[in-house]
Amino acid sequence: MHDARLTPARADLAAKHLEGKVDAASFVEGELLEVHETIAPLRRAPSADAELMTQALKGEHVTIYDRNGEGWAWGQLQGDGYVGWLPDAALGKPGPTPTHKVIVIRSFAFPGPSIKLPPVETPLMLSRLAVAREVEGFAVTHDGLFLPQQHLAGIDHKEADFVVVAERFVGTPYLWGGKSSLGVDCSGLVQLSLNAAGLACLRDSDMQQASLGHAIDLAQAKGLQRGDLLFWKGHVAIARDAATIVHANAHHMATVIEDTAAAIARIKAAGSELVAIKRLEGA
């Protein structure tokens, strides 16, 4: 059984590479495009009020297989393989190869080399940019935007500790399907943090539970190590140490640091038991 979230296939249409593997009325090659907006929603259906499944950041590539003629494009993100509908207006032909990425939770892009100018964009963590030159403390992109140099690093830069990255998002509002400092959900926080450390990570908590690290006994919840991932049905949190976690959650409607035992008890009282603890390889 194929996971519809990761398989570009519908009854009427599917990706050409899936021919012979799935049933569909037609198969198409798809068109490689790039997200040109600061952030683009990927929705379950082609409608502005449809469920937000995830988000795509500027510079991310997406293969588009269908357009509905009403401003929506259906395709698959190259980064994590997620499938859904994006606003066609947020997409364009791929530009120059990205050289840098944003390493702070959000930055500002100015039209010239001065922080006194009104910013024209707010690039977000892990946005991918093609820098043409550097001048007066700014990195200048190929499309003429000026970003503070200290907010960027080379495209291959890896953060040393993904938990530190997650902690930077404390206070960020909770947003179902969110994947930035403008709004983030539990699995989005895990994905962003691991990606910043150069580690691949699927989007949703059930995918993360199935694919990341190795399981440790739930009885070891009192002996957690930094970077352990705690899973409930539909929720994931990151251990900071033996006693505290950082997680985006709808109870606080924010990313917070919380006492682990208290959080486990609170979530259990709401009807959900801790179902797994995963320790990342090498930890």
Coordinates of N, CA and C in Angstrom, one line a residue, residues 83-264:
V83 N 3.6 15.2 -1.1 CA 2.8 15.5 -2.2 C 1.6 16.3 -1.9
G84 N 1.2 17.3 -2.7 CA 0.0 18.0 -2.4 C -0.1 19.2 -3.4
W85 N -1.0 20.1 -3.1 CA -1.3 21.3 -4.0 C -0.6 22.5 -3.5
L86 N 0.0 23.2 -4.4 CA 0.7 24.5 -4.0 C 0.1 25.6 -4.9
P87 N 0.2 26.9 -4.5 CA -0.3 28.0 -5.3 C 0.7 28.1 -6.5
D88 N 0.2 28.1 -7.7 CA 1.0 28.1 -8.9 C 1.8 29.4 -8.9
A89 N 1.3 30.5 -8.3 CA 1.9 31.8 -8.4 C 3.2 31.8 -7.5
A90 N 3.4 30.8 -6.6 CA 4.5 30.8 -5.8 C 5.7 30.1 -6.5
L91 N 5.5 29.5 -7.6 CA 6.5 28.7 -8.3 C 7.0 29.4 -9.6
G92 N 8.2 29.0 -10.0 CA 8.8 29.5 -11.2 C 9.9 28.6 -11.7
K93 N 10.5 28.9 -12.8 CA 11.6 28.1 -13.3 C 12.8 28.2 -12.3
P94 N 13.5 27.1 -12.2 CA 14.7 27.1 -11.3 C 15.7 28.2 -11.7
G95 N 16.2 28.9 -10.6 CA 17.2 29.9 -10.9 C 18.6 29.3 -10.8
P96 N 19.5 30.2 -10.5 CA 20.9 29.7 -10.4 C 21.0 28.8 -9.2
T97 N 22.0 27.9 -9.2 CA 22.2 26.9 -8.2 C 22.4 27.6 -6.9
P98 N 21.7 27.2 -5.8 CA 21.9 27.9 -4.5 C 23.3 27.7 -4.0
T99 N 23.8 28.7 -3.4 CA 25.1 28.6 -2.8 C 25.1 28.7 -1.3
H100 N 24.0 29.3 -0.7 CA 23.9 29.6 0.7 C 22.5 29.2 1.2
K101 N 22.4 29.2 2.5 CA 21.1 29.0 3.1 C 21.0 29.8 4.4
V102 N 19.8 30.2 4.8 CA 19.6 31.0 6.0 C 19.8 30.1 7.2
I103 N 20.6 30.5 8.2 CA 20.8 29.7 9.4 C 20.3 30.3 10.6
V104 N 19.6 31.5 10.6 CA 18.9 32.0 11.7 C 17.4 31.7 11.5
I105 N 16.6 31.9 12.5 CA 15.2 31.4 12.3 C 14.5 32.3 11.3
R106 N 14.9 33.6 11.1 CA 14.4 34.4 10.0 C 15.3 35.6 9.9
S107 N 15.4 36.1 8.7 CA 16.2 37.2 8.4 C 15.4 38.3 7.7
F108 N 16.1 39.3 7.2 CA 15.5 40.3 6.3 C 16.3 40.5 5.1
A109 N 15.7 40.7 4.0 CA 16.3 40.9 2.7 C 16.0 42.4 2.3
F110 N 17.0 43.2 2.1 CA 16.9 44.6 1.8 C 17.2 44.9 0.3
P111 N 16.6 45.9 -0.2 CA 16.8 46.3 -1.6 C 18.2 46.9 -1.9
G112 N 18.9 47.2 -0.9 CA 20.3 47.8 -1.0 C 21.1 47.5 0.2
P113 N 22.4 48.0 0.3 CA 23.3 47.7 1.4 C 23.1 48.6 2.6
S114 N 21.9 48.6 3.1 CA 21.6 49.4 4.3 C 20.4 48.8 5.1
I115 N 20.6 48.6 6.4 CA 19.6 48.1 7.3 C 18.5 49.1 7.5
K116 N 18.7 50.4 7.1 CA 17.7 51.4 7.2 C 16.7 51.4 6.1
L117 N 17.0 50.6 5.0 CA 16.0 50.5 4.0 C 14.9 49.6 4.4
P118 N 13.6 49.8 3.9 CA 12.6 48.9 4.2 C 12.8 47.5 3.6
P119 N 12.8 46.4 4.4 CA 13.0 45.1 3.8 C 11.9 44.7 2.9
V120 N 12.3 43.9 1.9 CA 11.3 43.5 0.9 C 10.9 42.0 1.0
E121 N 11.7 41.3 1.8 CA 11.4 39.9 2.1 C 11.9 39.5 3.5
T122 N 11.3 38.4 4.0 CA 11.7 37.9 5.3 C 12.1 36.4 5.1
P123 N 13.3 36.2 4.6 CA 13.8 34.8 4.4 C 13.8 34.0 5.7
L124 N 13.4 32.7 5.6 CA 13.3 31.9 6.8 C 14.4 30.8 6.8
M125 N 14.6 30.3 8.0 CA 15.6 29.3 8.2 C 15.5 28.2 7.2
L126 N 16.6 27.8 6.6 CA 16.8 26.8 5.5 C 16.4 27.2 4.1
S127 N 15.9 28.5 4.0 CA 15.7 29.0 2.6 C 17.0 29.0 1.9
R128 N 16.9 28.6 0.6 CA 18.1 28.4 -0.2 C 18.3 29.6 -1.2
L129 N 19.5 30.1 -1.2 CA 19.7 31.4 -2.0 C 21.0 31.2 -2.8
A130 N 20.9 31.9 -4.0 CA 22.1 32.0 -4.8 C 22.8 33.3 -4.6
V131 N 23.9 33.3 -3.9 CA 24.6 34.6 -3.7 C 25.6 34.9 -4.8
A132 N 25.6 36.1 -5.3 CA 26.4 36.5 -6.4 C 27.7 37.2 -5.9
R133 N 27.6 37.9 -4.8 CA 28.8 38.7 -4.3 C 28.5 39.1 -2.9
E134 N 29.5 39.6 -2.3 CA 29.4 40.2 -0.9 C 29.9 41.6 -0.9
V135 N 29.2 42.4 -0.2 CA 29.5 43.9 -0.1 C 29.1 44.5 1.2
E136 N 30.0 45.2 1.9 CA 29.7 45.9 3.1 C 28.9 45.1 4.1
G137 N 29.3 43.9 4.3 CA 28.6 43.1 5.3 C 27.4 42.4 4.9
F138 N 27.0 42.5 3.6 CA 25.8 41.9 3.0 C 26.2 40.9 2.0
A139 N 25.4 39.8 1.9 CA 25.5 38.9 0.8 C 24.4 39.3 -0.2
V140 N 24.8 39.5 -1.4 CA 23.9 40.0 -2.5 C 23.5 38.8 -3.3
T141 N 22.2 38.5 -3.4 CA 21.7 37.4 -4.2 C 21.7 37.8 -5.7
H142 N 21.5 36.7 -6.5 CA 21.5 37.0 -8.0 C 20.3 37.8 -8.4
D143 N 19.2 37.9 -7.6 CA 18.1 38.7 -7.9 C 18.2 40.1 -7.2
G144 N 19.4 40.4 -6.7 CA 19.6 41.8 -6.2 C 19.1 42.1 -4.7
L145 N 18.9 41.0 -3.9 CA 18.5 41.3 -2.5 C 19.8 41.2 -1.7
F146 N 19.8 42.1 -0.6 CA 20.9 42.2 0.3 C 20.5 41.6 1.7
L147 N 21.2 40.5 2.1 CA 21.0 39.9 3.4 C 22.2 40.0 4.2
P148 N 22.0 40.2 5.6 CA 23.2 40.2 6.5 C 24.0 39.0 6.3
Q149 N 25.3 39.1 6.1 CA 26.2 38.0 5.9 C 26.1 37.0 7.0
Q150 N 26.0 37.5 8.3 CA 26.0 36.6 9.4 C 24.8 35.7 9.5
H151 N 23.8 36.0 8.7 CA 22.5 35.2 8.8 C 22.6 34.1 7.8
L152 N 23.7 33.9 7.0 CA 23.8 32.9 6.0 C 25.0 32.0 6.3
A153 N 25.0 30.9 5.7 CA 26.2 30.0 5.6 C 26.1 29.2 4.3
G154 N 27.2 28.6 4.0 CA 27.3 27.8 2.8 C 26.2 26.7 2.7
I155 N 25.9 26.4 1.5 CA 24.7 25.4 1.3 C 25.0 24.1 2.1
D156 N 26.2 23.7 2.3 CA 26.5 22.5 2.9 C 26.8 22.6 4.4
H157 N 26.5 23.8 5.0 CA 26.7 24.0 6.4 C 25.8 23.1 7.2
K158 N 26.4 22.5 8.3 CA 25.6 21.7 9.2 C 25.8 22.2 10.7
E159 N 24.6 22.4 11.3 CA 24.7 22.7 12.7 C 25.2 21.6 13.6
A160 N 25.9 21.9 14.6 CA 26.5 20.8 15.4 C 25.5 20.1 16.3
D161 N 24.5 20.8 16.7 CA 23.5 20.2 17.7 C 22.1 20.6 17.3
F162 N 21.3 19.6 16.8 CA 20.0 19.9 16.3 C 19.1 20.4 17.4
V163 N 19.4 20.0 18.7 CA 18.5 20.4 19.8 C 18.7 21.9 20.0
V164 N 19.9 22.4 19.9 CA 20.1 23.9 19.9 C 19.2 24.6 18.9
V165 N 19.1 24.0 17.7 CA 18.3 24.6 16.7 C 16.8 24.7 17.2
A166 N 16.3 23.5 17.7 CA 14.9 23.5 18.1 C 14.7 24.5 19.2
E167 N 15.7 24.7 20.1 CA 15.5 25.6 21.2 C 15.3 27.1 20.7
R168 N 15.9 27.4 19.6 CA 15.8 28.7 19.0 C 14.3 29.1 18.7
F169 N 13.5 28.0 18.5 CA 12.1 28.3 18.1 C 11.2 28.4 19.3
V170 N 11.7 28.4 20.5 CA 10.9 28.6 21.7 C 10.1 29.9 21.6
G171 N 8.8 29.8 21.8 CA 8.0 31.0 21.6 C 7.3 31.1 20.3
T172 N 7.7 30.3 19.3 CA 7.1 30.4 18.0 C 5.7 29.9 18.1
P173 N 4.7 30.5 17.5 CA 3.3 30.1 17.6 C 3.1 28.7 16.9
Y174 N 2.2 27.9 17.5 CA 1.9 26.6 16.9 C 1.1 26.8 15.7
L175 N 1.4 26.1 14.6 CA 0.6 26.1 13.4 C 0.6 24.7 12.8
W176 N -0.6 24.1 12.7 CA -0.7 22.8 12.1 C -0.1 22.9 10.7
G177 N 0.8 22.0 10.3 CA 1.4 22.0 9.0 C 2.6 23.1 8.9
G178 N 2.8 23.9 9.9 CA 3.8 24.9 9.8 C 5.2 24.4 9.9
K179 N 6.1 25.1 9.2 CA 7.5 24.7 9.1 C 8.5 25.9 9.1
S180 N 8.2 26.9 10.0 CA 9.0 28.0 10.0 C 8.8 28.8 11.4
S181 N 9.6 29.8 11.6 CA 9.5 30.6 12.8 C 8.2 31.5 12.8
L182 N 7.5 31.5 11.7 CA 6.2 32.2 11.6 C 5.1 31.3 12.2
G183 N 5.4 30.0 12.3 CA 4.4 29.0 12.8 C 4.9 27.6 12.5
V184 N 4.9 26.8 13.5 CA 5.5 25.4 13.4 C 4.7 24.4 14.2
D185 N 4.6 23.2 13.6 CA 4.0 22.1 14.4 C 5.1 21.2 15.0
C186 N 4.7 20.1 15.7 CA 5.7 19.3 16.4 C 6.6 18.6 15.4
S187 N 6.1 18.0 14.4 CA 7.0 17.3 13.5 C 7.8 18.2 12.6
G188 N 7.2 19.4 12.3 CA 7.9 20.4 11.5 C 9.1 20.9 12.3
L189 N 9.0 21.1 13.6 CA 10.1 21.5 14.4 C 11.3 20.4 14.4
V190 N 10.9 19.2 14.5 CA 11.9 18.1 14.4 C 12.5 18.1 13.0
Q191 N 11.7 18.2 12.0 CA 12.3 18.2 10.6 C 13.2 19.3 10.4
L192 N 12.8 20.5 10.7 CA 13.7 21.7 10.6 C 15.0 21.5 11.3
S193 N 14.9 21.1 12.5 CA 16.1 21.0 13.4 C 17.1 20.0 12.9
L194 N 16.6 18.8 12.5 CA 17.4 17.8 12.0 C 18.0 18.2 10.6
N195 N 17.2 18.8 9.8 CA 17.7 19.2 8.5 C 18.8 20.2 8.6
A196 N 18.7 21.1 9.6 CA 19.7 22.1 9.8 C 21.0 21.5 10.2
A197 N 20.9 20.3 10.8 CA 22.1 19.6 11.2 C 22.6 18.6 10.1
G198 N 22.0 18.7 9.0 CA 22.4 17.9 7.8 C 21.8 16.5 7.8
L199 N 20.8 16.3 8.6 CA 20.2 15.0 8.7 C 18.9 14.9 8.0
A200 N 18.7 13.9 7.2 CA 17.4 13.7 6.5 C 16.3 13.4 7.5
C201 N 15.1 13.9 7.2 CA 14.0 13.6 8.1 C 12.7 13.8 7.3
L202 N 11.8 12.8 7.4 CA 10.5 12.9 6.8 C 9.6 13.9 7.6
R203 N 8.5 14.2 7.0 CA 7.7 15.3 7.5 C 6.8 15.0 8.7
D204 N 6.1 14.0 8.7 CA 5.0 13.8 9.8 C 5.6 12.9 10.9
S205 N 5.0 13.0 12.1 CA 5.5 12.3 13.2 C 5.5 10.8 13.1
D206 N 4.4 10.2 12.4 CA 4.4 8.8 12.3 C 5.5 8.3 11.3
M207 N 5.8 9.1 10.3 CA 7.0 8.8 9.4 C 8.3 8.9 10.2
Q208 N 8.4 9.9 11.0 CA 9.6 10.0 11.8 C 9.8 8.9 12.8
Q209 N 8.7 8.5 13.4 CA 8.8 7.4 14.4 C 9.2 6.1 13.7
A210 N 8.8 5.9 12.4 CA 9.1 4.7 11.7 C 10.5 4.7 11.1
S211 N 11.1 5.8 10.9 CA 12.3 5.9 10.1 C 13.5 6.4 10.8
L212 N 13.3 7.1 12.0 CA 14.5 7.6 12.7 C 15.0 6.8 13.8
G213 N 16.3 6.6 13.9 CA 17.0 6.0 15.0 C 16.5 4.6 15.4
H214 N 16.8 4.3 16.6 CA 16.4 2.9 17.1 C 15.6 3.1 18.4
A215 N 14.7 2.2 18.6 CA 13.8 2.3 19.8 C 14.5 1.9 21.0
I216 N 14.2 2.6 22.1 CA 14.7 2.3 23.4 C 13.5 2.0 24.3
D217 N 13.7 1.3 25.4 CA 12.6 0.8 26.2 C 11.9 2.1 26.9
L218 N 10.6 2.0 26.9 CA 9.9 3.2 27.4 C 10.2 3.3 28.9
A219 N 10.6 2.3 29.6 CA 11.0 2.4 31.0 C 12.2 3.3 31.1
Q220 N 12.9 3.6 30.0 CA 14.1 4.5 30.1 C 13.7 5.9 30.0
A221 N 12.4 6.2 30.1 CA 12.0 7.6 30.0 C 12.6 8.5 31.0
K222 N 13.0 7.9 32.1 CA 13.7 8.7 33.2 C 15.2 8.8 32.9
G223 N 15.7 8.1 31.9 CA 17.1 8.2 31.6 C 17.3 8.7 30.2
L224 N 16.5 9.6 29.8 CA 16.6 10.2 28.4 C 17.9 10.9 28.2
Q225 N 18.4 10.8 27.0 CA 19.6 11.6 26.6 C 19.2 12.7 25.6
R226 N 20.0 13.7 25.6 CA 19.8 14.9 24.7 C 19.7 14.4 23.3
G227 N 18.6 14.8 22.6 CA 18.4 14.4 21.3 C 17.5 13.2 21.1
D228 N 17.1 12.5 22.2 CA 16.1 11.4 22.1 C 14.8 12.0 21.6
L229 N 14.0 11.3 20.8 CA 12.7 11.7 20.3 C 11.6 10.9 21.0
L230 N 10.6 11.6 21.6 CA 9.5 11.0 22.3 C 8.3 11.0 21.4
F231 N 7.6 9.9 21.2 CA 6.5 9.9 20.4 C 5.2 9.5 21.1
W232 N 4.1 10.2 20.8 CA 2.8 9.8 21.1 C 2.0 9.7 19.8
K233 N 0.8 9.2 19.8 CA 0.1 9.1 18.5 C -0.2 10.6 18.0
G234 N 0.5 10.9 16.9 CA 0.3 12.3 16.4 C 1.1 13.3 17.0
H235 N 2.1 13.0 17.8 CA 2.9 14.0 18.4 C 4.3 13.5 18.7
V236 N 5.3 14.5 18.6 CA 6.7 14.2 18.9 C 7.3 15.3 19.6
A237 N 8.2 15.0 20.5 CA 9.0 16.0 21.3 C 10.4 15.6 21.3
I238 N 11.3 16.6 21.6 CA 12.8 16.4 21.6 C 13.3 16.5 23.0
A239 N 14.0 15.5 23.5 CA 14.6 15.6 24.8 C 15.8 16.5 24.8
R240 N 15.8 17.5 25.8 CA 16.9 18.4 25.9 C 18.0 17.7 26.9
D241 N 17.5 16.9 27.8 CA 18.3 16.3 28.8 C 17.4 15.2 29.5
A242 N 17.8 14.7 30.6 CA 17.0 13.7 31.3 C 15.7 14.2 31.8
A243 N 15.5 15.5 32.0 CA 14.4 16.0 32.7 C 13.4 16.9 31.9
T244 N 13.9 17.4 30.7 CA 13.1 18.4 30.0 C 13.0 18.1 28.5
I245 N 12.0 18.5 27.9 CA 11.8 18.4 26.4 C 11.5 19.8 25.8
V246 N 11.7 19.9 24.5 CA 11.3 21.0 23.7 C 10.4 20.5 22.6
H247 N 9.2 21.1 22.5 CA 8.3 20.7 21.5 C 7.2 21.8 21.2
A248 N 6.8 21.7 19.9 CA 5.7 22.6 19.5 C 4.4 21.8 19.8
N249 N 3.5 22.5 20.5 CA 2.3 21.7 20.8 C 1.0 22.6 20.9
A250 N -0.1 22.1 20.7 CA -1.4 22.8 20.7 C -1.9 23.2 22.1
H251 N -1.4 22.5 23.1 CA -1.8 22.8 24.5 C -1.3 24.2 24.8
H252 N -0.1 24.5 24.5 CA 0.5 25.8 24.8 C 0.3 26.8 23.6
M253 N 0.0 26.2 22.4 CA -0.1 26.9 21.1 C 1.2 27.6 20.9
A254 N 2.3 26.9 21.2 CA 3.6 27.5 21.0 C 4.7 26.4 21.1
T255 N 5.9 26.7 20.7 CA 7.0 25.8 21.0 C 7.5 26.2 22.4
V256 N 7.6 25.2 23.3 CA 8.0 25.4 24.7 C 9.0 24.4 25.2
I257 N 9.7 24.8 26.3 CA 10.4 23.8 27.0 C 9.6 23.4 28.2
E258 N 9.5 22.1 28.4 CA 8.6 21.6 29.5 C 9.2 20.4 30.2
D259 N 8.9 20.3 31.5 CA 9.3 19.2 32.3 C 8.8 17.9 31.7
T260 N 9.7 17.0 31.4 CA 9.3 15.7 30.7 C 8.2 15.0 31.4
A261 N 8.4 14.7 32.7 CA 7.4 13.9 33.5 C 6.1 14.6 33.5
A262 N 6.1 15.9 33.7 CA 4.8 16.6 33.7 C 4.1 16.6 32.3
A263 N 4.9 16.7 31.3 CA 4.3 16.6 29.9 C 3.7 15.2 29.7
I264 N 4.4 14.2 30.0 CA 3.9 12.8 29.8 C 2.6 12.6 30.6

